[in-house]
Short mmCIF file of C-alpha atoms in Angstrom, two decimals:
data_model
loop_
_atom_site.label_atom_id
_atom_site.label_comp_id
_atom_site.label_asym_id
_atom_site.label_seq_id
_atom_site.Cartn_x
_atom_site.Cartn_y
_atom_site.Cartn_z
CA MET V 8 -21.75 -4.09 -20.86
CA PRO V 9 -24.19 -6.82 -22.55
CA LEU V 10 -23.75 -10.02 -20.49
CA ARG V 11 -22.43 -13.33 -21.44
CA SER V 12 -24.47 -15.74 -21.20
CA THR V 13 -23.73 -19.16 -18.75
CA ALA V 14 -25.06 -22.72 -18.91
CA ARG V 15 -25.95 -21.09 -14.67
CA THR V 16 -28.92 -21.52 -14.21
CA SER V 17 -29.21 -18.32 -11.35
CA LEU V 18 -29.63 -14.46 -13.27
CA VAL V 19 -29.15 -13.15 -9.27
CA GLU V 20 -25.14 -15.58 -10.08
CA LEU V 21 -25.00 -14.45 -13.65
CA VAL V 22 -24.69 -10.33 -12.65
CA ILE V 23 -22.51 -11.47 -10.11
CA GLU V 24 -19.97 -12.86 -12.07
CA GLN V 25 -20.66 -9.89 -14.77
CA MET V 26 -20.13 -7.89 -12.00
CA GLU V 27 -17.11 -9.20 -10.79
CA ARG V 28 -15.45 -9.00 -13.56
CA LEU V 29 -16.06 -4.57 -14.34
CA ILE V 30 -14.04 -4.74 -11.34
CA ALA V 31 -11.80 -6.94 -12.04
CA ASP V 32 -11.00 -5.92 -15.21
CA GLY V 33 -10.69 -2.38 -14.61
CA GLU V 34 -14.13 -1.07 -15.99
CA TRP V 35 -15.04 -0.22 -12.14
CA PRO V 36 -11.82 0.76 -10.83
CA VAL V 37 -11.09 0.84 -6.33
CA GLY V 38 -13.07 4.01 -5.53
CA ALA V 39 -15.44 4.44 -8.91
CA LYS V 40 -18.95 4.37 -7.63
CA ILE V 41 -21.31 2.43 -9.88
CA PRO V 42 -24.05 3.34 -12.06
CA ALA V 43 -27.35 3.87 -10.05
CA GLU V 44 -30.16 0.88 -10.21
CA PRO V 45 -31.72 1.92 -12.60
CA VAL V 46 -28.13 2.44 -15.86
CA LEU V 47 -27.76 -1.19 -14.20
CA VAL V 48 -31.82 -3.03 -14.89
CA GLU V 49 -30.97 -1.20 -18.09
CA GLN V 50 -27.11 -1.47 -18.91
CA LEU V 51 -27.62 -6.02 -18.49
CA ASP V 52 -31.33 -6.50 -18.71
CA VAL V 53 -32.19 -7.92 -15.96
CA GLY V 54 -35.47 -7.52 -13.69
CA ARG V 55 -34.31 -4.34 -11.01
CA ASN V 56 -34.97 -7.15 -8.26
CA THR V 57 -31.68 -8.92 -9.46
CA VAL V 58 -29.72 -5.98 -9.57
CA ARG V 59 -29.94 -5.38 -5.75
CA GLU V 60 -30.05 -9.15 -4.73
CA ALA V 61 -26.49 -8.84 -6.84
CA VAL V 62 -25.25 -6.06 -5.74
CA ARG V 63 -26.30 -6.33 -1.44
CA ALA V 64 -23.93 -10.27 -2.20
CA LEU V 65 -21.33 -8.14 -2.80
CA VAL V 66 -21.72 -5.31 -0.74
CA HIS V 67 -22.03 -8.18 1.83
CA THR V 68 -18.43 -9.64 0.40
CA GLY V 69 -16.81 -6.20 0.62
CA MET V 70 -15.63 -5.71 -3.17
CA LEU V 71 -18.94 -2.88 -2.65
CA GLU V 72 -19.70 0.16 -0.16
CA PRO V 73 -23.25 1.51 -0.57
CA ARG V 74 -23.11 5.58 1.06
CA GLN V 75 -26.04 6.72 2.28
CA GLY V 76 -27.20 8.75 0.32
CA ASP V 77 -24.22 8.60 -1.90
CA GLY V 78 -24.54 5.28 -4.15
CA THR V 79 -22.22 2.78 -3.55
CA TYR V 80 -18.76 3.07 -4.89
CA VAL V 81 -16.24 -0.04 -5.49
CA ARG V 82 -13.67 -1.71 -2.33
CA ALA V 83 -12.35 -3.59 -3.46
CA ARG V 84 -10.90 -5.56 -7.00
CA SER V 85 -11.98 -9.52 -5.74
CA GLY V 86 -13.60 -11.02 -2.45
CA PHE V 87 -10.19 -11.90 -1.38
CA GLY V 88 -9.10 -8.54 -1.31
CA ALA V 89 -11.84 -7.33 1.12
CA ALA V 90 -10.76 -10.07 3.05
CA VAL V 91 -7.37 -8.93 3.67
CA GLN V 92 -8.11 -5.80 3.77
CA ARG V 93 -10.89 -7.10 6.58
CA ARG V 94 -7.91 -9.00 8.01
CA LEU V 95 -5.73 -5.28 7.55
CA ARG V 96 -7.66 -3.23 9.51
CA ARG V 97 -7.60 -5.47 13.14
CA ALA V 98 -4.01 -5.17 12.19
CA ALA V 99 -1.41 -3.06 13.83
CA ASN V 100 0.50 -0.92 12.20
CA LEU V 101 4.15 -2.28 12.97
CA GLU V 102 1.90 -5.91 11.54
CA ALA V 103 1.83 -4.18 9.24
CA TYR V 104 4.80 -3.81 8.17
CA GLU V 105 6.31 -6.06 8.51
CA VAL V 106 3.62 -8.78 6.46
CA ARG V 107 4.54 -5.26 4.11
CA SER V 108 7.98 -5.79 4.81
CA CYS V 109 7.71 -9.84 2.96
CA LEU V 110 6.09 -8.71 -0.45
CA GLU V 111 8.39 -6.40 -0.97
CA ARG V 112 11.42 -8.21 -0.65
CA ASP V 113 10.23 -10.64 -3.03
CA ALA V 114 8.34 -7.15 -5.18
CA ALA V 115 12.18 -5.78 -5.28
CA ARG V 116 13.92 -8.83 -5.85
CA TYR V 117 11.45 -9.38 -8.94
CA ALA V 118 11.30 -6.71 -10.17
CA ALA V 119 15.02 -6.53 -10.72
CA GLU V 120 15.29 -9.58 -13.13
CA ARG V 121 11.78 -7.91 -15.07
CA ARG V 122 11.53 -4.75 -14.93
CA THR V 123 10.69 -3.50 -18.30
CA ASP V 124 12.17 0.45 -19.91
CA GLU V 125 9.05 1.53 -19.04
CA ASP V 126 9.10 -0.24 -15.51
CA LEU V 127 11.67 1.83 -14.74
CA ALA V 128 10.10 5.16 -16.10
CA ALA V 129 7.53 4.34 -14.33
CA LEU V 130 9.68 3.83 -10.40
CA ARG V 131 11.76 6.66 -11.60
CA GLU V 132 8.02 9.19 -11.92
CA ALA V 133 6.60 8.22 -9.09
CA LEU V 134 10.31 8.62 -6.93
CA ALA V 135 10.05 12.37 -8.42
CA VAL V 136 6.40 12.86 -7.14
CA ARG V 137 7.44 11.58 -4.02
CA GLY V 138 9.67 13.93 -3.78
CA ARG V 139 8.04 16.83 -4.99
CA ALA V 140 5.27 16.48 -2.20
CA TRP V 141 7.80 16.37 0.86
CA GLU V 142 9.39 18.90 -0.15
CA ALA V 143 5.72 20.69 -0.56
CA GLY V 144 5.19 19.88 3.04
CA ASP V 145 1.96 18.37 1.73
CA VAL V 146 1.85 14.42 3.84
CA PRO V 147 -1.15 13.95 2.58
CA ARG V 148 0.29 13.69 -1.13
CA PHE V 149 3.60 12.36 0.14
CA VAL V 150 1.72 9.40 1.69
CA GLU V 151 -0.33 8.89 -1.43
CA ALA V 152 3.12 9.34 -3.43
CA ASP V 153 4.45 6.42 -1.07
CA VAL V 154 2.14 4.52 -1.98
CA ARG V 155 2.11 4.77 -5.44
CA PHE V 156 5.80 4.62 -5.84
CA HIS V 157 5.55 1.02 -4.26
CA ARG V 158 2.57 0.11 -6.29
CA ALA V 159 5.29 0.52 -9.06
CA VAL V 160 7.93 -1.73 -7.59
CA ALA V 161 5.15 -4.90 -7.19
CA ALA V 162 4.06 -4.16 -10.76
CA ALA V 163 8.22 -4.30 -11.57
CA ALA V 164 8.01 -7.57 -10.71
CA HIS V 165 5.39 -8.37 -13.29
CA ASN V 166 3.11 -11.01 -11.07
CA SER V 167 0.06 -10.52 -11.00
CA LEU V 168 -1.24 -12.27 -7.93
CA LEU V 169 2.37 -10.20 -5.90
CA ALA V 170 0.80 -7.45 -7.26
CA GLU V 171 -3.45 -8.02 -5.98
CA LEU V 172 -2.03 -8.55 -2.53
CA TYR V 173 -0.29 -5.47 -2.38
CA GLU V 174 -2.80 -3.00 -3.33
CA GLN V 175 -5.13 -4.53 -0.61
CA PHE V 176 -3.20 -3.14 1.40
CA GLY V 177 -3.41 0.49 0.85
CA ASP V 178 -4.80 1.90 3.27
CA ALA V 179 -2.91 0.06 6.05
CA LEU V 180 0.00 1.16 4.60
CA ARG V 181 -1.53 4.77 4.54
CA GLU V 182 -1.80 4.96 7.95
CA ALA V 183 1.58 2.54 8.90
CA LEU V 184 3.32 5.97 6.85
CA ALA V 185 1.18 8.52 8.32
CA ALA V 186 2.69 7.52 11.91
CA VAL V 187 6.15 7.65 11.60
CA VAL V 188 5.98 10.80 8.92
CA ASP V 189 3.64 12.35 11.74
CA THR V 190 6.45 12.26 14.59
CA PRO V 191 8.10 15.37 14.48
CA LEU V 192 10.70 13.54 17.19
CA LEU V 193 12.73 11.33 13.78
CA PRO V 194 15.39 12.99 12.21
CA ASP V 195 13.86 13.86 8.83
CA ALA V 196 16.08 11.50 7.19
CA VAL V 197 13.93 8.76 8.08
CA ARG V 198 10.96 10.67 7.86
CA HIS V 199 11.37 10.81 4.07
CA GLN V 200 14.01 8.37 3.26
CA PHE V 201 15.35 9.65 -0.35
CA ASP V 202 19.03 7.27 -0.42
CA ALA V 203 16.55 4.92 1.10
CA HIS V 204 14.09 4.93 -2.07
CA ALA V 205 16.89 6.17 -4.22
CA ALA V 206 18.73 2.58 -3.59
CA ILE V 207 15.87 0.70 -4.09
CA VAL V 208 15.39 2.07 -7.84
CA ASP V 209 19.28 2.05 -8.21
CA ALA V 210 19.49 -1.15 -8.21
CA ILE V 211 15.92 -2.22 -10.16
CA GLU V 212 17.87 -0.56 -13.04
CA ALA V 213 21.18 -2.46 -12.83
CA ARG V 214 19.01 -5.75 -12.11
CA ASP V 215 20.82 -6.64 -9.24
CA PRO V 216 18.24 -8.66 -7.55
CA ASP V 217 20.67 -8.97 -4.36
CA ALA V 218 21.46 -5.12 -3.01
CA ALA V 219 17.44 -5.10 -4.75
CA GLU V 220 16.46 -7.10 -1.59
CA ARG V 221 18.58 -5.35 0.49
CA ALA V 222 17.68 -1.73 -0.19
CA ALA V 223 14.14 -2.97 0.13
CA LEU V 224 14.86 -4.66 3.64
CA ALA V 225 16.75 -1.51 4.72
CA HIS V 226 14.04 0.12 4.45
CA LEU V 227 11.97 -0.86 5.93
CA ALA V 228 13.80 -2.24 9.00
CA GLU V 229 14.17 1.58 9.74
CA ALA V 230 10.97 2.66 9.59
CA ALA V 231 9.76 -0.81 11.35
CA ASP V 232 11.85 0.54 14.28
CA ALA V 233 10.36 3.68 14.32
CA LEU V 234 7.28 2.68 14.87
CA ARG V 235 9.10 -0.57 17.56
CA GLU V 236 11.01 2.41 19.48
CA PRO V 237 9.19 5.84 18.58
CA PRO V 238 11.50 8.39 20.42
CA THR V 239 11.05 10.45 23.33
CA ARG V 240 13.17 13.49 23.09
CA PRO V 241 14.30 15.28 19.56
CA ALA V 242 16.68 14.67 16.63
CA ASP V 243 19.94 15.55 17.70
CA ASP V 244 22.08 15.99 14.79
CA GLY V 245 21.07 13.28 12.57
CA THR V 246 20.40 10.54 15.23
CA GLU V 247 17.45 9.38 17.33
CA GLY V 248 17.93 12.29 20.82
CA THR V 249 18.81 9.77 23.75
CA GLY V 250 21.55 11.79 25.50
CA THR V 251 21.49 14.40 28.49
CA GLY V 252 21.84 16.88 25.63
CA THR V 253 25.86 17.44 26.11
CA GLY V 254 26.56 13.62 25.36
CA THR V 255 27.09 12.67 21.55
CA GLY V 256 26.22 8.55 22.86
CA THR V 257 29.73 7.48 23.50
CA GLY V 258 28.90 7.39 27.33
CA THR V 259 31.14 10.87 28.48
CA GLY V 260 28.05 12.61 29.31
CA THR V 261 26.48 14.14 32.47
CA GLY V 262 24.27 11.53 33.44
CA THR V 263 25.17 8.39 31.35
CA ASP V 264 26.53 5.03 32.28
CA SER V 265 27.86 2.21 29.62
CA ASN V 266 24.61 0.78 29.17
CA ASP V 267 23.71 4.05 28.26
CA ALA V 268 25.87 4.36 25.39
CA THR V 269 25.19 0.39 24.57
CA GLN V 270 21.60 1.76 24.03
CA GLU V 271 22.79 5.13 21.74
CA GLU V 272 25.06 3.15 20.15
CA HIS V 273 22.16 0.72 18.65
CA ARG V 274 20.31 3.56 17.92
CA SER V 275 22.28 5.90 16.21
#
């Protein structure tokens, strides 16, 4: 890991640039612990204070995160990503889903136009892992598999900036998805969305950008609706239950009127 020489005069800036490069190139991936200070001093051939200042600067930007008694971990791949993450932590789940829909719409469209056979294989594998996690009842693994699937869609778009921006949505997406999955009043079809995700992959495989965009928006709208108006009664026959138990959402059940019927039809 030799320190590259440049015309810049600040040694601290040189170390910061080298650390940023190690993170951006994936040698220090997000979530990994960076080498301890003595190791960095030896590898970079600089003084302890220089390393300390460089680490402090990257902690300030949000790229690194110190953990008391454990070390320092990579939190984001860039200062831009760290800023996005800070903003997302203040956003509501619904806001994150709405912004996500803008990204995923174009990611799916570009993926349908640009995907390779390797991209398609990665999508199919991610879809299978997602399905197995749901069948096993492992919600944390299901959420991680869902994030992995959508990252694979973004990767298949072959736009590095879009993929990096989507990467920064990781934590917010996990929280928003968990909020949907952990809503037992929703029908399972809305909570796991098997068909919706399969439709995205099928459209990408068929190289149909319009179908891929429609599929991406449809599955996100379904989840966003669940966040916007959570059901208050158990689902009945695969739809959100709002009837009296004997009605079918057509207005013929006891205690419903035409307005209730219209709302029920809209939700079904």
